[in-house]
Amino acid sequence: MSRTFVGWPAFPEAAVAATSDEQLRANVTRATGTIRAKRARLVAERPDWEDLRDSAAALKNDVLAHLDSYLLQVEQKVTAAGGAVHWARDAAEANRIVTDLVRATGEREIVKVKSMLTEEIGLDNALEEVGISARETDLAAAIVQLGDDLPSHVVVPALHRNRAEIRDIFVREMGRHGRPAPEGLTDDPPQLAEAARLHMREKFLKAKVAVSGANFLVAETGTAVVVESEGNGRMCLTLADTLISLVGIEKIVPRWQDLEVFLQLLARNATGERMAPYTTTWTGVIPGDGPQTFHLVLVDNGRTRALADEVGRQALRCIRCGACMNICPVYERTGGQAYGSVYPGPIGAILNPLLKGPDDPQTASLPYASSLCGACNDVCPVRIRFTDVLLELRHQVAEGDAKVKHPAEKAALRAVGAVMDHPAAWNAAVRAAGKAGPLVPKNRLPGPLGGWTDSRRTPDIPKESFRAWWKRTEGGSR
Amino acid sequence: MRTALFVTCLNDALFPRSGQAAVSLLRRLGVEVDFPSGQSCCGQMHWNTGYRAETARLARHFVDVFEGYDAVVVPSASCGGMPAEAYALAAESVGDAGLVRDVRALAPRVHELTTYLTDVLRVEDVGAYFPHRVTYHPTCHSLRAAPVGDRPYRLLRAVRGIDFVELPAQEECCGFGGTFSVKNPAVSGAMNGDKARHVLETGAAVLAAVDNSCLMNIGGRLARDGHGVRPMHLVEILARTPEDGPLPGLPVAATEANR
């Protein structure tokens, strides 16, 4: 069985292991630093960048406001173009649809590309249960899969691995899943790329069924769009006889022309490239050219739940560029796996609770996996206000119907609030703090504050508070 | 013109020198500043942890204490940002339309200290003298929530005798984030460690900022590791004059010593 995020610990525990893994931190810092610098340089080239962001946000808002009619339009156009459209309410339904479709072909090994949504729903395991092996072909996703690992980034899923680790994975695993790595493989990037190329070519040429995701779905034409750097996606999308595309219902753009906005934003913001090397579009079936059977599975899996959240629905504007994780100081220290989902970083911190509900300990911890520094707001191409959504979700966890409660914290903050509300009580509290000052331990505080003092000395509490000084001196004038 | 100092609960209890410096600087610049003693806390801790009803309660308290003033000066970008950033939302969440109205009326009169100096008093050279090597950490709230822009830098560069040195990776968060540092101590500690390392790289004797919360975080790390860099609120630097001389206990900047 492939590894999954099922049963993953809450963020603070997962982060302890991640932050103490020096190699992981070095790999992540190096990778995010590189992409961050490239992005900044290329975004600065565009004087109309802020206008593009406005347009993208407005287009996506329109899609979300009229999602029902756009979805029906997609169904109609795809069907008219010779494709079949399936609707999946949740992960189980989506997995059943795809499993049945693949079984009907009689194939035992299929190829996959652009498959974050399949990771979200756990498709690999569902296929494995019926004896079907699905192999990733996006290079980074393939590295993750070969290493029996989990993704840590939406654009660069193997970002937490350096090239020496990748070489070891290739040498150890490729032979078990097809063509082995060449003799004497080093960690030289061209050599690694050639090994991956040879291994995957074999799969592309053999596979009769491909499963893909899509970056966009154009409503007016029923066209699916995949944007990628390697061309592996194009191999999958064109060589198989049967193509099954799983797409989240929020991936729609209304018109073909709207791609103009998103294709300009995506590559620059995601990888710091002016344009993605490969953009593949397909509309239904063309007799004698490409896959002759096309299935589009439209997946909800919590998206209508997110849509119903007035503040949180903006997260559905996301085009998965990964810029928020590249800029996030929290992500930089933990990598993506600590977030327990294929969607890590700031977008993961809001999207997962929105999709799944904030009422289990893992998703309830995510809105707090941020220092609220707001750097993500600045780089988001569709202007998601992450900090607003984080605060809204914290409010839902703290004061809402969520089953996860923080009773001790709630009581403490309420008590502090009550004291701060009453001048006499507050005066007394500040005075008491000054008196207790010398008694406060400098190097280790008790209880929940203990973690804080693991890496910090507590400040000295002065004997005389500001208010006491003011009273004694009338603000220094006496 | 009735001007009040909202000193903030953290400054009141832990960093009274920042409040005293603010009073002394404002008086030097001709502002008669009052300290309404009913004041307590802006409610940021409650707000950032998700407790809106508690925030609304403290917003009501804030309005009651300060609504009679023409200007409220706050030596903190994060606490100073609360009235504009959060109070109306908190009031809406408890359905208190009266509080929404009161907050909207008061919020524009609440000023972060450096913004008050440059935009209301229209002064950049406040006559300060501080002959020491100083670096400056722009806190996240001062960058984004209550953006103060380059005002602190303009104020610092006008200080006589100062040896100002830019902090590497300055716009990166120090990892405090209020209860974030309690709920996620491992990540927060790692962020703070990197920030402290950058501070040491500058060779500065003083780390300045406009939020004592972040300074407490970074300073706590520096102190634990035995480094002598002194965290100081920017206003404590601006309040020093040539008559005060160099700050005792700090090395005098090389440029100044050679004069």
XYZ file of C-alpha atoms in Angstrom:
737
model
C 0.000 0.000 0.000
C 1.338 3.468 -0.860
C 1.992 5.905 1.926
C -0.782 8.376 2.676
C -1.338 11.331 4.972
C -4.139 9.435 6.733
C -3.657 9.607 10.496
C -0.980 12.315 10.226
C -0.168 14.115 13.519
C -1.298 17.676 14.149
C 1.017 20.369 12.800
C 2.916 21.271 15.992
C 4.000 17.641 16.541
C 4.804 17.008 12.883
C 6.808 20.244 12.839
C 9.032 19.207 15.729
C 10.478 16.354 13.671
C 10.758 18.507 10.556
C 12.542 21.439 12.197
C 15.116 19.157 13.782
C 15.942 17.494 10.432
C 18.923 19.604 9.330
C 19.142 18.017 5.864
C 15.455 18.630 5.202
C 15.683 22.249 6.288
C 18.757 22.844 4.160
C 17.061 21.293 1.104
C 13.858 23.289 1.554
C 15.615 26.584 2.279
C 17.814 26.197 -0.759
C 14.947 25.314 -3.088
C 12.471 27.946 -1.899
C 15.205 30.584 -1.879
C 16.056 29.847 -5.508
C 12.459 29.924 -6.745
C 11.697 33.014 -4.657
C 14.530 34.972 -6.237
C 13.613 33.900 -9.790
C 9.980 34.810 -9.208
C 10.806 38.227 -7.786
C 12.996 39.031 -10.795
C 10.403 37.993 -13.372
C 7.430 39.576 -11.625
C 9.343 42.849 -11.515
C 9.523 42.727 -15.325
C 5.783 43.183 -15.613
C 4.495 46.701 -15.009
C 0.934 45.351 -15.290
C 1.409 42.679 -12.618
C -1.071 44.173 -10.159
C -3.670 44.512 -12.946
C -3.181 40.860 -13.875
C -3.763 39.874 -10.247
C -6.942 41.973 -10.144
C -8.230 40.371 -13.340
C -7.441 36.857 -12.151
C -9.197 37.407 -8.824
C -12.241 38.932 -10.532
C -12.485 36.104 -13.078
C -12.296 33.460 -10.377
C -14.848 35.292 -8.241
C -17.219 35.237 -11.200
C -16.647 31.492 -11.604
C -17.363 30.854 -7.921
C -20.475 33.044 -7.956
C -21.949 31.162 -10.923
C -20.315 27.783 -10.486
C -23.541 25.844 -11.078
C -24.162 27.232 -14.554
C -20.492 27.031 -15.587
C -20.349 23.384 -14.537
C -23.419 22.553 -16.613
C -21.832 24.358 -19.532
C -18.680 22.243 -19.119
C -20.743 19.060 -19.092
C -22.602 20.060 -22.202
C -19.494 21.081 -24.153
C -17.422 18.061 -23.163
C -20.241 15.686 -24.040
C -20.777 17.415 -27.372
C -17.054 17.006 -28.106
C -17.246 13.235 -27.593
C -16.180 13.002 -23.926
C -18.073 11.473 -21.015
C -18.665 13.513 -17.860
C -18.918 11.982 -14.385
C -19.780 13.724 -11.137
C -18.131 12.773 -7.844
C -19.385 14.165 -4.565
C -16.488 12.866 -2.474
C -13.268 10.870 -2.550
C -14.978 7.483 -2.342
C -17.245 8.271 -5.259
C -14.388 9.610 -7.375
C -12.238 6.568 -6.645
C -15.100 4.196 -7.499
C -15.739 5.952 -10.816
C -12.079 5.856 -11.867
C -11.507 2.298 -10.636
C -14.533 1.068 -12.603
C -13.413 2.916 -15.723
C -9.889 1.472 -15.576
C -11.135 -2.041 -14.818
C -13.412 -1.878 -17.837
C -10.316 -1.434 -20.035
C -8.712 -4.579 -18.596
C -5.389 -2.744 -18.023
C -3.234 -3.437 -14.935
C -0.719 -0.601 -15.199
C -1.625 2.985 -15.958
C 0.278 6.282 -16.060
C -0.599 9.459 -14.183
C 0.286 13.120 -14.498
C -0.687 16.386 -12.760
C -2.357 14.290 -10.148
C -2.578 16.308 -6.938
C -6.304 15.699 -6.830
C -5.711 11.936 -7.086
C -3.393 12.267 -4.083
C -6.100 14.253 -2.263
C -8.622 11.436 -2.752
C -6.190 8.514 -2.311
C -6.723 7.066 -5.783
C -3.482 5.031 -5.868
C -4.557 2.938 -2.904
C -8.055 2.447 -4.318
C -6.514 1.177 -7.575
C -4.001 -0.996 -5.735
C -6.862 -2.711 -3.933
C -8.191 -3.975 -7.253
C -4.756 -4.905 -8.571
C -4.034 -1.866 -10.720
C -0.705 -0.074 -10.484
C -0.646 3.646 -11.248
C 2.768 5.157 -12.007
C 3.515 8.872 -11.696
C 5.253 10.462 -14.683
C 5.804 14.015 -13.553
C 9.486 13.801 -12.578
C 9.118 15.142 -9.054
C 5.967 13.114 -8.389
C 7.763 10.039 -9.720
C 10.674 10.635 -7.323
C 8.190 10.831 -4.447
C 6.419 7.679 -5.568
C 9.620 5.679 -6.165
C 10.874 6.671 -2.718
C 7.575 5.590 -1.116
C 7.509 9.134 0.155
C 4.886 11.863 0.346
C 4.779 15.154 -1.574
C 5.919 18.342 0.114
C 5.075 21.069 -2.408
C 2.348 21.648 -4.997
C 4.693 22.517 -7.855
C 7.854 20.714 -6.778
C 6.584 17.702 -4.802
C 10.127 16.379 -4.205
C 11.512 19.744 -3.134
C 12.601 18.286 0.195
C 15.048 15.940 -1.570
C 18.507 16.838 -2.830
C 20.073 15.213 -5.869
C 22.190 12.717 -3.917
C 19.037 11.414 -2.260
C 17.312 11.251 -5.653
C 20.185 9.229 -7.120
C 19.909 6.730 -4.290
C 16.158 6.389 -4.818
C 16.621 5.807 -8.553
C 19.305 3.159 -8.051
C 17.333 1.378 -5.354
C 13.803 1.532 -6.789
C 13.653 1.948 -10.570
C 14.371 -1.729 -11.270
C 11.450 -2.805 -9.115
C 9.003 -0.790 -11.205
C 10.344 -1.193 -14.749
C 13.612 -0.252 -16.399
C 16.420 -0.056 -13.813
C 18.692 2.950 -13.402
C 21.782 2.882 -15.675
C 24.995 1.364 -14.245
C 27.206 3.846 -12.414
C 24.519 6.564 -12.129
C 25.866 9.685 -10.428
C 23.980 12.641 -8.948
C 24.792 14.819 -11.971
C 21.442 16.400 -12.998
C 21.682 15.520 -16.746
C 22.447 11.908 -15.786
C 19.491 11.817 -13.403
C 17.228 13.300 -16.056
C 18.393 10.729 -18.614
C 17.729 7.872 -16.195
C 14.209 9.182 -15.551
C 13.662 9.653 -19.267
C 14.593 6.065 -20.131
C 12.543 4.665 -17.260
C 9.467 6.678 -18.179
C 9.629 6.324 -21.969
C 8.999 2.655 -21.455
C 5.881 3.445 -19.442
C 4.492 6.042 -21.854
C 4.830 3.680 -24.803
C 3.221 0.759 -23.005
C 0.366 2.494 -21.207
C -3.098 2.250 -22.721
C -4.742 4.302 -19.947
C -3.667 7.649 -18.544
C -5.071 9.520 -15.566
C -4.515 13.265 -15.365
C -5.599 16.349 -13.534
C -5.944 19.752 -15.173
C -4.869 23.276 -14.354
C -7.899 24.839 -16.019
C -11.175 23.834 -17.564
C -12.556 26.282 -20.126
C -16.335 26.396 -19.812
C -17.200 27.878 -23.211
C -15.364 25.138 -25.141
C -15.134 22.242 -22.676
C -11.345 22.320 -23.000
C -8.996 20.977 -20.342
C -5.576 22.597 -19.948
C -2.349 21.242 -18.452
C 0.657 23.490 -17.863
C 4.002 21.792 -17.206
C 7.752 22.039 -17.571
C 8.826 18.609 -18.780
C 6.597 17.381 -21.588
C 5.875 14.207 -19.659
C 2.306 15.390 -19.263
C 1.933 15.764 -22.998
C 3.151 12.179 -23.416
C 0.440 10.963 -21.059
C -2.240 13.148 -22.564
C -1.586 12.147 -26.157
C -0.219 8.588 -26.232
C -2.807 6.629 -24.225
C -5.978 5.173 -25.783
C -8.097 6.146 -22.789
C -7.659 9.420 -20.896
C -9.386 9.930 -17.555
C -9.090 13.469 -16.205
C -10.026 14.240 -12.633
C -10.665 17.913 -12.092
C -11.800 19.851 -9.050
C -14.975 21.793 -9.739
C -13.234 25.095 -8.930
C -10.746 24.806 -11.816
C -13.078 26.450 -14.324
C -12.344 29.599 -16.285
C -15.283 31.012 -18.242
C -13.759 31.748 -21.654
C -10.802 30.657 -23.762
C -9.664 34.276 -23.720
C -9.365 34.209 -19.922
C -6.401 31.866 -20.233
C -4.514 34.940 -21.383
C -4.548 36.194 -17.797
C -3.846 32.925 -16.017
C -1.105 31.640 -18.308
C 0.788 34.895 -17.857
C 0.488 34.716 -14.087
C 1.043 31.037 -13.464
C 4.530 30.322 -14.803
C 6.066 33.546 -13.513
C 4.604 33.121 -10.068
C 5.140 29.373 -9.803
C 8.602 28.702 -11.181
C 9.962 32.089 -12.187
C 9.642 31.425 -15.913
C 8.181 33.815 -18.466
C 6.143 31.005 -19.937
C 5.684 27.370 -19.090
C 7.566 25.172 -21.585
C 4.513 22.985 -22.284
C 0.849 23.986 -22.339
C -1.394 21.188 -23.560
C -5.088 21.622 -24.275
C -7.601 18.965 -25.257
C -11.272 19.083 -26.066
C -13.167 15.817 -26.059
C -12.056 13.275 -28.661
C -10.657 13.742 -32.177
C -11.025 10.578 -34.271
C -7.624 9.122 -35.177
C -5.669 11.639 -33.066
C -4.806 11.169 -29.396
C -6.916 9.236 -26.869
C -10.066 7.844 -28.429
C -11.909 7.642 -25.128
C -12.076 10.638 -22.782
C -13.652 10.734 -19.335
C -13.905 13.892 -17.274
C -14.554 13.306 -13.581
C -15.687 16.501 -11.872
C -14.810 16.246 -8.186
C -16.349 18.151 -5.283
C -14.791 16.495 -2.191
C -15.425 19.438 0.110
C -15.272 22.242 -2.429
C -18.941 23.162 -2.023
C -18.295 23.141 1.714
C -15.513 25.684 1.193
C -17.722 27.662 -1.177
C -20.333 28.040 1.550
C -17.770 29.740 3.812
C -18.153 33.466 3.165
C -14.600 34.412 4.091
C -12.941 31.129 3.172
C -14.341 30.702 -0.324
C -11.589 32.920 -1.743
C -9.246 29.944 -1.228
C -11.004 28.297 -4.196
C -9.492 30.987 -6.433
C -6.138 29.230 -5.927
C -4.340 28.169 -9.133
C -1.738 26.073 -7.253
C 1.302 28.169 -8.135
C 2.961 27.445 -4.797
C 4.245 31.022 -4.346
C 2.680 31.211 -0.876
C 4.713 28.240 0.319
C 7.901 29.508 -1.310
C 7.645 32.776 0.629
C 6.329 31.337 3.916
C 8.835 31.377 6.812
C 6.908 28.606 8.549
C 6.917 26.346 5.489
C 10.608 27.072 4.988
C 11.384 25.577 8.412
C 9.126 22.517 8.169
C 8.749 21.571 4.519
C 5.350 20.484 3.276
C 4.724 17.133 4.888
C 4.157 18.638 8.337
C 0.873 20.013 6.981
C -0.427 16.450 6.520
C -1.809 17.015 3.038
C -0.877 17.279 -0.608
C -1.680 20.992 -0.114
C 0.914 22.420 2.292
C 2.027 25.907 3.274
C -0.364 28.833 3.662
C -2.840 27.491 1.106
C -2.826 24.145 2.896
C -3.363 25.857 6.230
C -6.641 27.283 4.934
C -7.734 24.898 2.178
C -7.610 21.678 4.206
C -9.863 22.908 7.033
C -12.181 24.451 4.445
C -12.459 21.190 2.487
C -12.633 18.835 5.444
C -14.077 21.029 8.190
C -12.049 22.341 11.151
C -13.328 19.686 13.548
C -10.543 17.140 13.685
C -7.276 17.736 15.526
C -5.142 17.656 12.359
C -7.093 20.245 10.352
C -7.892 22.290 13.487
C -4.158 22.787 14.066
C -3.549 24.180 10.577
C -5.017 27.703 10.927
C -2.541 28.166 13.791
C 0.413 27.031 11.646
C 1.156 30.639 10.769
C 2.716 33.607 12.505
C 0.276 35.790 10.502
C 3.230 37.625 8.984
C 1.217 38.126 5.805
C 3.991 37.529 3.259
C 1.680 35.069 1.445
C -0.905 37.805 0.834
C 1.688 39.785 -1.093
C 2.618 37.061 -3.587
C -0.758 35.439 -4.275
C -1.627 35.835 -7.988
C -5.367 35.669 -7.264
C -5.177 37.942 -4.202
C -6.222 35.435 -1.570
C -6.118 37.252 1.802
C -4.631 34.354 3.695
C -4.465 36.187 7.004
C -8.189 37.030 6.885
C -9.075 33.400 6.231
C -6.665 32.128 8.895
C -8.287 34.408 11.462
C -11.779 33.348 10.386
C -10.831 29.674 10.697
C -9.228 30.266 14.104
C -12.478 31.882 15.146
C -14.365 28.790 13.928
C -12.030 26.497 15.859
C -12.060 28.637 19.003
C -15.677 29.775 19.171
C -17.530 27.760 16.550
C -19.245 24.402 16.428
C -16.010 22.521 15.832
C -15.696 19.426 17.958
C -12.102 20.353 18.721
C -12.058 22.798 21.589
C -9.326 24.495 23.520
C -11.065 24.774 26.911
C -7.997 25.736 28.934
C -6.924 28.407 26.464
C -10.446 29.759 26.207
C -10.765 30.008 29.982
C -7.370 31.696 30.290
C -8.020 34.274 27.590
C -11.479 34.983 28.965
C -10.040 35.498 32.449
C -7.315 37.804 31.129
C -9.943 39.681 29.123
C -12.093 40.162 32.182
C -9.173 41.637 34.131
C -8.166 43.926 31.268
C -11.712 45.143 31.099
C -11.671 46.490 34.669
C -9.149 49.238 35.383
C -8.813 48.452 39.094
C -8.250 44.768 38.455
C -5.786 45.530 35.655
C -3.864 47.981 37.842
C -3.601 45.318 40.495
C -2.476 42.706 37.982
C 0.310 44.906 36.605
C 1.420 45.707 40.167
C 1.417 42.013 41.051
C 3.504 41.219 37.977
C 6.141 43.728 39.100
C 6.257 42.196 42.553
C 6.443 38.662 41.150
C 9.092 39.691 38.618
C 12.186 38.408 40.453
C 10.411 35.091 41.044
C 9.743 34.399 37.367
C 12.194 31.758 36.165
C 14.538 33.083 33.478
C 15.172 29.899 31.604
C 12.141 27.650 31.851
C 8.531 28.649 32.283
C 6.054 26.038 33.504
C 3.072 24.663 31.570
C 2.161 25.578 27.980
C 4.706 28.405 27.968
C 7.540 25.904 28.419
C 8.130 25.593 24.672
C 8.683 29.324 24.433
C 11.526 29.283 26.930
C 13.216 26.339 25.232
C 14.909 28.839 22.971
C 14.501 32.178 24.753
C 15.262 33.893 28.022
C 12.218 35.603 29.516
C 12.460 39.367 29.853
C 13.053 40.943 33.244
C 9.841 42.205 34.777
C 10.567 45.707 36.033
C 9.601 46.583 39.584
C 7.861 49.729 38.452
C 5.332 49.533 35.635
C 4.723 52.439 33.309
C 1.465 53.265 35.023
C 3.123 53.245 38.455
C 5.853 55.560 37.116
C 3.234 57.886 35.657
C 1.363 57.978 38.949
C 4.538 58.648 40.923
C 5.914 61.331 38.581
C 2.847 62.522 36.650
C 4.516 61.440 33.492
C 7.999 62.552 34.429
C 6.985 66.129 35.243
C 7.447 65.692 38.962
C -5.632 69.115 20.722
C -5.960 66.389 23.317
C -3.367 63.671 22.761
C -3.325 60.381 24.639
C -0.629 57.753 24.908
C -1.865 54.191 24.569
C 1.191 52.566 26.016
C -0.033 48.929 25.437
C -0.184 46.259 28.133
C 3.156 44.717 27.189
C 4.994 48.041 27.396
C 3.190 48.940 30.583
C 4.159 45.792 32.476
C 7.450 44.774 30.837
C 8.925 47.706 28.897
C 8.001 50.889 30.781
C 11.154 52.624 29.469
C 9.604 52.698 25.977
C 6.545 54.480 27.327
C 8.712 56.909 29.292
C 10.793 57.613 26.184
C 7.615 58.236 24.188
C 6.403 60.755 26.765
C 9.748 62.514 26.867
C 10.081 62.663 23.080
C 6.539 63.890 22.518
C 6.938 66.608 25.175
C 10.222 67.681 23.579
C 8.308 68.091 20.322
C 5.674 70.219 22.042
C 2.911 67.644 22.458
C 1.117 67.665 25.796
C 0.477 63.967 26.176
C -1.956 62.388 28.605
C -2.049 58.854 29.979
C -5.619 57.778 30.686
C -5.149 55.231 33.439
C -8.249 53.199 32.554
C -6.445 51.755 29.527
C -5.395 48.117 29.377
C -4.930 45.937 26.301
C -5.858 46.198 22.614
C -7.064 42.580 22.535
C -4.679 41.434 19.862
C -3.877 38.183 21.630
C -7.573 37.327 21.735
C -8.121 38.383 18.146
C -5.200 36.406 16.723
C -6.196 33.288 18.612
C -9.748 33.396 17.280
C -11.688 34.908 20.178
C -13.810 37.624 18.615
C -16.298 38.145 21.413
C -13.443 38.840 23.850
C -11.854 41.169 21.300
C -15.121 43.079 20.977
C -15.242 43.478 24.747
C -11.756 44.990 24.807
C -12.603 47.150 21.790
C -15.531 48.582 23.744
C -13.184 49.252 26.629
C -10.647 50.916 24.316
C -13.327 53.184 22.847
C -14.622 54.157 26.294
C -11.124 55.126 27.444
C -9.959 56.996 24.346
C -12.975 58.443 22.515
C -12.568 61.887 24.090
C -9.106 62.394 22.541
C -8.163 64.029 19.252
C -5.165 61.741 18.806
C -4.058 58.447 20.339
C -0.370 57.634 19.919
C 0.782 53.997 20.183
C 4.423 52.870 20.389
C 3.562 49.602 18.610
C 2.553 48.836 15.019
C 0.782 45.640 15.944
C -1.292 47.042 18.825
C -1.722 50.362 17.013
C -3.113 48.483 14.023
C -5.850 46.743 15.994
C -8.494 49.526 16.009
C -8.359 49.901 12.226
C -7.703 46.267 11.394
C -9.863 44.286 13.747
C -12.268 46.210 15.956
C -15.050 46.708 13.407
C -14.938 43.031 12.419
C -14.988 41.943 16.045
C -17.915 44.281 16.769
C -19.790 42.950 13.727
C -19.270 39.384 14.864
C -21.108 40.113 18.117
C -23.737 42.181 16.289
C -22.892 45.444 18.065
C -23.689 48.126 15.482
C -23.080 50.907 18.004
C -19.554 49.669 18.618
C -18.906 49.403 14.868
C -19.866 53.064 14.546
C -17.790 54.182 17.543
C -14.777 52.242 16.347
C -14.986 53.690 12.845
C -15.104 57.169 14.358
C -12.101 56.606 16.619
C -9.807 54.414 14.487
C -8.561 57.214 12.163
C -7.325 59.118 15.241
C -5.180 56.206 16.448
C -1.600 56.570 15.204
C 1.439 54.342 15.385
C 4.213 56.439 16.888
C 6.533 56.861 13.871
C 3.585 57.690 11.610
C 2.437 60.257 14.145
C 5.890 61.863 14.127
C 6.323 62.034 10.353
C 2.734 62.542 9.174
C 1.014 64.466 11.955
C 3.887 66.393 13.550
C 5.726 66.468 10.193
C 9.166 65.948 11.658
C 11.921 63.521 10.693
C 14.870 64.996 12.544
C 13.696 64.859 16.134
C 17.027 66.153 17.475
C 18.189 62.763 18.690
C 21.778 61.737 19.373
C 22.759 58.080 19.560
C 26.413 57.327 18.743
C 26.104 53.543 18.489
C 25.864 50.867 15.817
C 22.174 50.120 15.273
C 20.270 47.703 13.070
C 16.520 47.732 12.518
C 14.005 44.896 12.227
C 10.824 45.895 10.384
C 8.146 43.890 12.184
C 5.458 42.135 10.143
C 2.704 44.411 11.392
C 4.769 47.473 10.594
C 5.306 46.081 7.092
C 1.791 44.937 6.295
C -0.973 45.470 8.866
C -0.217 49.059 9.877
C 2.358 49.793 7.193
C 4.833 52.413 8.352
C 6.888 52.190 5.158
C 10.307 53.798 5.363
C 9.365 56.182 8.194
C 11.445 54.418 10.866
C 14.457 54.449 8.514
C 14.016 58.165 7.815
C 13.799 58.872 11.527
C 16.816 56.700 12.290
C 19.002 58.146 9.542
C 18.377 61.650 10.902
C 19.775 60.641 14.307
C 23.133 62.277 15.009
C 26.137 60.037 15.522
C 24.309 56.873 14.588
C 26.057 54.065 12.711
C 23.099 52.485 10.978
C 23.483 49.091 9.328
C 20.812 47.217 7.365
C 19.636 43.872 8.694
C 19.955 40.949 6.222
C 16.644 39.256 5.305
C 14.981 42.010 7.286
C 11.460 41.461 5.955
C 11.318 37.901 7.210
C 9.163 37.255 10.284
C 10.976 36.705 13.607
C 8.552 33.919 14.508
C 6.791 35.572 17.427
C 3.215 35.856 16.193
C 1.775 36.076 19.718
C 0.302 32.700 20.611
C 1.969 31.198 17.511
C 5.212 31.062 19.480
C 3.418 29.152 22.232
C 1.399 26.820 19.996
C 4.227 26.100 17.561
C 7.396 26.524 19.620
C 9.601 24.398 17.351
C 8.951 26.386 14.169
C 8.889 29.686 15.998
C 12.218 28.875 17.632
C 13.761 28.009 14.264
C 12.559 31.270 12.691
C 13.794 33.242 15.666
C 17.180 31.527 15.564
C 17.732 32.621 11.975
C 16.652 36.172 12.787
C 19.058 36.327 15.745
C 21.875 35.068 13.509
C 21.213 37.872 11.006
C 21.263 40.425 13.818
C 24.682 39.156 14.909
C 25.957 39.363 11.322
C 25.473 43.142 11.400
C 27.766 43.604 14.373
C 25.217 46.045 15.808
C 25.174 46.905 19.510
C 21.462 47.699 19.356
C 18.538 46.040 17.614
C 15.683 48.483 17.087
C 12.055 47.915 16.102
C 8.672 49.543 16.612
C 7.200 46.522 18.419
C 8.530 45.382 21.777
C 6.813 42.017 21.329
C 9.130 41.091 18.458
C 12.093 42.577 20.318
C 11.228 40.436 23.335
C 11.240 37.404 21.045
C 14.541 38.119 19.282
C 16.124 39.604 22.405
C 15.112 36.534 24.401
C 17.032 34.368 21.966
C 20.096 36.620 21.889
C 20.181 36.776 25.697
C 19.784 33.027 26.088
C 22.724 32.485 23.755
C 24.776 34.986 25.749
C 24.991 37.754 23.149
C 25.145 41.345 24.320
C 23.069 42.963 21.573
C 20.556 45.252 23.250
C 16.984 45.263 21.968
C 15.528 48.788 22.112
C 12.279 50.262 20.944
C 12.965 52.868 18.282
C 11.476 55.591 20.468
C 14.146 54.987 23.129
C 16.760 55.919 20.525
C 14.798 58.925 19.297
C 14.357 60.201 22.854
C 18.134 60.472 23.504
C 19.700 63.910 23.027
C 23.274 65.260 22.803
C 22.916 66.347 26.463
C 22.319 62.717 27.402
C 25.563 61.671 25.696
C 26.259 58.090 24.653
C 24.189 55.388 26.311
C 26.200 53.940 29.191
C 27.214 50.334 28.706
C 27.181 50.446 24.900
C 30.261 50.642 22.680
C 30.477 54.012 20.924
C 30.353 53.663 17.128
C 33.773 53.812 15.461
C 32.747 56.720 13.208
C 31.732 58.795 16.237
C 34.755 57.834 18.341
C 37.091 59.127 15.597
C 35.501 62.551 15.391
